[in-house]
Tab-separated table of C-alpha atoms in Angstrom:
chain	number	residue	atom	x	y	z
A	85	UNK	CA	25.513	37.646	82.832
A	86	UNK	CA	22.380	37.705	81.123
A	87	UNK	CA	20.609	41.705	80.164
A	88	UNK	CA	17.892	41.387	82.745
A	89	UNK	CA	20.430	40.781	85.692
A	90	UNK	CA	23.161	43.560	83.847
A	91	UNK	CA	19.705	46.168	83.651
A	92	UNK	CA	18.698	45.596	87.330
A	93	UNK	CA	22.353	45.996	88.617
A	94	UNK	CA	22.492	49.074	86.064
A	95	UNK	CA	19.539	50.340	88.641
A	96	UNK	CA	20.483	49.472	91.713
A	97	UNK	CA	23.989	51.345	90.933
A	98	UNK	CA	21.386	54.299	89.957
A	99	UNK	CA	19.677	54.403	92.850
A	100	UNK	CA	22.591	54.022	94.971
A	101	UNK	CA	24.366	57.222	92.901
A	102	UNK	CA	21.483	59.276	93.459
A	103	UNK	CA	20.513	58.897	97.057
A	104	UNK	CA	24.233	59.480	97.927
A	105	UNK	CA	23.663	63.002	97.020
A	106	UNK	CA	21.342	63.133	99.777
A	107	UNK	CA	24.062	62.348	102.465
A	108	UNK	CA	25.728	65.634	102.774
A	109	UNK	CA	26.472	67.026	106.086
A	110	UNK	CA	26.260	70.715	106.591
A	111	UNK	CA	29.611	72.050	108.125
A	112	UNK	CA	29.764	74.229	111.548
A	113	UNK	CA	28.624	77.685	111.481
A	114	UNK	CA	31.657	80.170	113.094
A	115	UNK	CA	29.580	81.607	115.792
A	116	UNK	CA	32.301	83.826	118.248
A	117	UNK	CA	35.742	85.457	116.971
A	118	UNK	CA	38.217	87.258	118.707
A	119	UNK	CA	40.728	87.761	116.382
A	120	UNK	CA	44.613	88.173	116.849
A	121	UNK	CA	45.655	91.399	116.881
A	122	UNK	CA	49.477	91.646	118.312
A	123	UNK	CA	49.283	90.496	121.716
A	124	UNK	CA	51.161	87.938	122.972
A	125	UNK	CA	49.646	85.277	126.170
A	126	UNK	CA	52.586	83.265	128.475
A	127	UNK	CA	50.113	80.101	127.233
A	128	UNK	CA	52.873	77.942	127.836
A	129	UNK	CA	54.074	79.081	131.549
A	130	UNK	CA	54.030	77.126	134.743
A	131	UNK	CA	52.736	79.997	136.626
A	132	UNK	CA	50.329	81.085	134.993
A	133	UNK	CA	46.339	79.715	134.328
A	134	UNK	CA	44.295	81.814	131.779
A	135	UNK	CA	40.500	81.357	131.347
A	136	UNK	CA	39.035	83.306	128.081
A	137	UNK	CA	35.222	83.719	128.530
A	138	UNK	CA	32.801	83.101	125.894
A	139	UNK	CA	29.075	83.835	125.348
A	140	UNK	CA	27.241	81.788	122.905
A	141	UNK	CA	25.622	83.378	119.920
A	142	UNK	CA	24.402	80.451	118.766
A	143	UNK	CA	21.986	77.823	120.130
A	144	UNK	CA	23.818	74.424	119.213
A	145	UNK	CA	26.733	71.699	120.376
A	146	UNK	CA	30.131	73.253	120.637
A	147	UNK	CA	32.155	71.306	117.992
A	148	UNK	CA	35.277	73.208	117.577
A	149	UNK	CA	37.894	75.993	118.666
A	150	UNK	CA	40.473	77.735	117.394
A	151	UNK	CA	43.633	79.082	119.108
A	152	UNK	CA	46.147	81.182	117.238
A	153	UNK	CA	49.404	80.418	118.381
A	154	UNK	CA	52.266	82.504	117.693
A	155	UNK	CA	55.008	79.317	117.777
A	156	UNK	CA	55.724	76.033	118.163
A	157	UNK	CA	54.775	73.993	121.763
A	158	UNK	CA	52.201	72.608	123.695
A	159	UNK	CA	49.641	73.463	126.780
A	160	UNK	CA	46.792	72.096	128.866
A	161	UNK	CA	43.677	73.042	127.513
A	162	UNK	CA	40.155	72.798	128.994
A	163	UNK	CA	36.804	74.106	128.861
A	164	UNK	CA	34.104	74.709	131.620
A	165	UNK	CA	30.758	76.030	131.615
A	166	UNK	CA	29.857	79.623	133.356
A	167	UNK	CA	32.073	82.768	133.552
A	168	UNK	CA	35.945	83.181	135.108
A	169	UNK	CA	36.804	81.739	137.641
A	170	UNK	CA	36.230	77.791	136.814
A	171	UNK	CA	38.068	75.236	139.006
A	172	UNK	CA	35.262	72.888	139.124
A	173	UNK	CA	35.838	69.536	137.170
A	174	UNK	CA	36.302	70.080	133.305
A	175	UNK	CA	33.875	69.226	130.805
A	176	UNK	CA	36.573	68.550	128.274
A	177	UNK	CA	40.197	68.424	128.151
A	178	UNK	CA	43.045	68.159	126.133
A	179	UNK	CA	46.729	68.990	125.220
A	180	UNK	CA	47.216	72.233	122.435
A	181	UNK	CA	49.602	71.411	120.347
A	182	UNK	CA	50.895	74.347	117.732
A	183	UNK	CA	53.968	73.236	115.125
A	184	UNK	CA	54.285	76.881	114.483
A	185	UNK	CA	52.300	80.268	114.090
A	186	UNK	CA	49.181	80.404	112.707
A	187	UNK	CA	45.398	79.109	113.649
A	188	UNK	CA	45.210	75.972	115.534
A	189	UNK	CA	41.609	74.036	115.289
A	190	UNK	CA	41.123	71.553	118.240
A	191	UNK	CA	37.806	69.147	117.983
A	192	UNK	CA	35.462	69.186	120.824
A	193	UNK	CA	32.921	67.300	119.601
A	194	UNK	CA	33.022	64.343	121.342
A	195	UNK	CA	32.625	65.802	124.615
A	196	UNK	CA	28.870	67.190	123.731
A	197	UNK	CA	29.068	70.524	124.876
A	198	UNK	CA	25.378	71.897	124.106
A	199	UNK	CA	24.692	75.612	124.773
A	200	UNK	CA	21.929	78.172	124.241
A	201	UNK	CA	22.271	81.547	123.030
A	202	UNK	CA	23.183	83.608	125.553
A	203	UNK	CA	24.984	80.805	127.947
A	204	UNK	CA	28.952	81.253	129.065
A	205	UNK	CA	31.780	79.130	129.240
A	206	UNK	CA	35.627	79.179	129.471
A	207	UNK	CA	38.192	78.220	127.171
A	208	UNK	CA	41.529	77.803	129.916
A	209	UNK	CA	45.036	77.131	129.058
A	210	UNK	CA	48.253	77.347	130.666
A	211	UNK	CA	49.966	75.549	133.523
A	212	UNK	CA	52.871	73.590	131.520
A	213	UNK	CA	56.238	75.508	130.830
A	214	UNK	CA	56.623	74.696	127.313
A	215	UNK	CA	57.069	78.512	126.221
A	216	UNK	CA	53.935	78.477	123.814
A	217	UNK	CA	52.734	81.991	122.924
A	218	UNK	CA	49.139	82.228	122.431
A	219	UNK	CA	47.740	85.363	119.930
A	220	UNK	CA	45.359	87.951	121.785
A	221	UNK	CA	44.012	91.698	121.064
A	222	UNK	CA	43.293	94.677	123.067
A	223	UNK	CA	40.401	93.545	124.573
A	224	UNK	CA	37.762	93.898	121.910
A	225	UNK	CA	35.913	90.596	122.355
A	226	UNK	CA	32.647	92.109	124.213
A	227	UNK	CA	31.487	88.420	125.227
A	228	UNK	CA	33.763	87.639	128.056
A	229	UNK	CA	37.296	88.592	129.483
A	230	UNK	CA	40.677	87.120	130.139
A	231	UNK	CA	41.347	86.140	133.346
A	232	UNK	CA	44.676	85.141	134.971
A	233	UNK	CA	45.633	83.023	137.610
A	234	UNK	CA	49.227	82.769	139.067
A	235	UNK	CA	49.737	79.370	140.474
A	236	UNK	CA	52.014	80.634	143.146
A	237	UNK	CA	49.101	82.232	145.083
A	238	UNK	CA	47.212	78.777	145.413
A	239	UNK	CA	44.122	81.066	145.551
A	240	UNK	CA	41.434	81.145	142.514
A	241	UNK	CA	39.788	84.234	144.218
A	242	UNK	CA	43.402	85.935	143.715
A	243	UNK	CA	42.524	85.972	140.051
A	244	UNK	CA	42.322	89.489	138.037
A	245	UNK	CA	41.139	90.207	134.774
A	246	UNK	CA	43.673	91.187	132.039
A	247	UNK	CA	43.316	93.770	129.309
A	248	UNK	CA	43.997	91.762	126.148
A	249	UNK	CA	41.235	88.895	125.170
A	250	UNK	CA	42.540	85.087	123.820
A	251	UNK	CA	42.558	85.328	119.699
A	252	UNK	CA	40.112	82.356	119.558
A	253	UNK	CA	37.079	81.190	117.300
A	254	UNK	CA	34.407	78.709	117.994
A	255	UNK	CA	32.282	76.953	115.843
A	256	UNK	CA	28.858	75.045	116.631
A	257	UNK	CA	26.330	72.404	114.777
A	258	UNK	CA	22.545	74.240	115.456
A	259	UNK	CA	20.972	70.745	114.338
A	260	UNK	CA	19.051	71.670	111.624
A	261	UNK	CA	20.928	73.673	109.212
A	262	UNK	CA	19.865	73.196	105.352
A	263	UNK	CA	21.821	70.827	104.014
A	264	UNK	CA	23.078	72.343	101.026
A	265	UNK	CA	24.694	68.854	98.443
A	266	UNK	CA	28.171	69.655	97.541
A	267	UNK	CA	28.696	69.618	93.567
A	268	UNK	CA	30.249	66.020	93.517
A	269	UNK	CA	26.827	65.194	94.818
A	270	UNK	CA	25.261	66.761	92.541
A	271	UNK	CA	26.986	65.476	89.642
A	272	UNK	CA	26.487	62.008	91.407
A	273	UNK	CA	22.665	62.509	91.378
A	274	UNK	CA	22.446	63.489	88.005
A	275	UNK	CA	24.228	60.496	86.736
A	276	UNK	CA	22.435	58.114	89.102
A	277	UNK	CA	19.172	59.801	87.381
A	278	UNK	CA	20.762	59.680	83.928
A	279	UNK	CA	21.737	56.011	84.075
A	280	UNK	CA	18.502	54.774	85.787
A	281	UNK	CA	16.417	56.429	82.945
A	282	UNK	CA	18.462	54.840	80.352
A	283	UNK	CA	18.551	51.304	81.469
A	284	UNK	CA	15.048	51.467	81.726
A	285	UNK	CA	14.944	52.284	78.325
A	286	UNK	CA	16.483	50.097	77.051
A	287	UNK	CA	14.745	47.310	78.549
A	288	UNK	CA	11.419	48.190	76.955
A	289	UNK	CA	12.825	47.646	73.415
């Protein structure tokens, strides 16, 4: 391969090295947290349907939550937009699945859940006997409460409000965060800088 086509490879692969430090996306922001604190939710019962609500903090897309189970199993999980009680139509479902205690992160991103600050929504569980325990507190999340339903009734407007919250945390894209390049980028932009610069030098003699 002759030095003119080796140089202008040499600066394409420059180029290329520093514009990827450009592509960096900026991860979700935590906007509400209710953490665990002791409490222990029936997640995983047959009887029982539990709706946590939530109001937004942040103007952006819902992209994730997090459930802290307390052991292994699985539940229906679902959220809706507006305050306790929701039984209209889902805007996104899926199954919870916990292989033991700890914080669970589910993605919701696909379902493009936008909200303003301010706005409410639901996260429910529940309705599969599986014996999942879910982690909740004493009540201290001031942006929404627990509500219970117990299937058995067959009558949403039987539902009551409990006094523990759901141990949850959500996390939302606003859109327009910096992007801040992680140090591999960096280092990637400085070489691709680097190497351009001396190719180019070397061509001139």
């Amino acid at each position: 391969m002759s030095s003119r086509k080796i140089g202008a490879f040499g600066v394409m692969c420059g180029i290329v090295l520093s514009l990827s430090a450009g592509f960096v996306t900026a991860a979700p922001v935590l906007d509400q947290e209710s953490p665990s604190a002791g409490s222990l939710l029936a997640a995983g019962s047959s009887d029982w349907l539990w709706q946590q609500g939530v109001t937004v903090g942040i103007t952006g897309q819902l992209v994730q939550i997090e459930l802290y189970a307390a052991n292994a199993g699985t539940t229906p999980l679902y959220i809706n937009a507006g305050t306790p009680w929701q039984s209209d139509p889902s805007e996104f479902t899926t199954t919870f699945e916990s292989t033991g205690e700890g914080w669970v992160a589910v993605d919701v991103s696909a379902a493009g859940l936008f909200y303003n600050a301010g706005d409410q929504f639901v996260i429910g569980v529940g309705g599969t006997r599986t014996g999942l325990l879910l982690g909740g507190n004493d009540g201290i999340y001031a942006g929404g409460e627990l509500w219970r339903w117990n299937i058995d009734d067959s009558d949403p407007e039987l539902c009551w409000d409990g006094e523990v919250d759901l141990a949850f945390r959500t996390y939302v894209d606003t859109g327009d965060n910096p992007t801040v390049p992680a140090p591999a980028a960096i280092v990637l932009g400085v070489l691709g800088t680097g190497l351009t610069g001396w190719l180019r030098r070397r061509r001139s003699f």
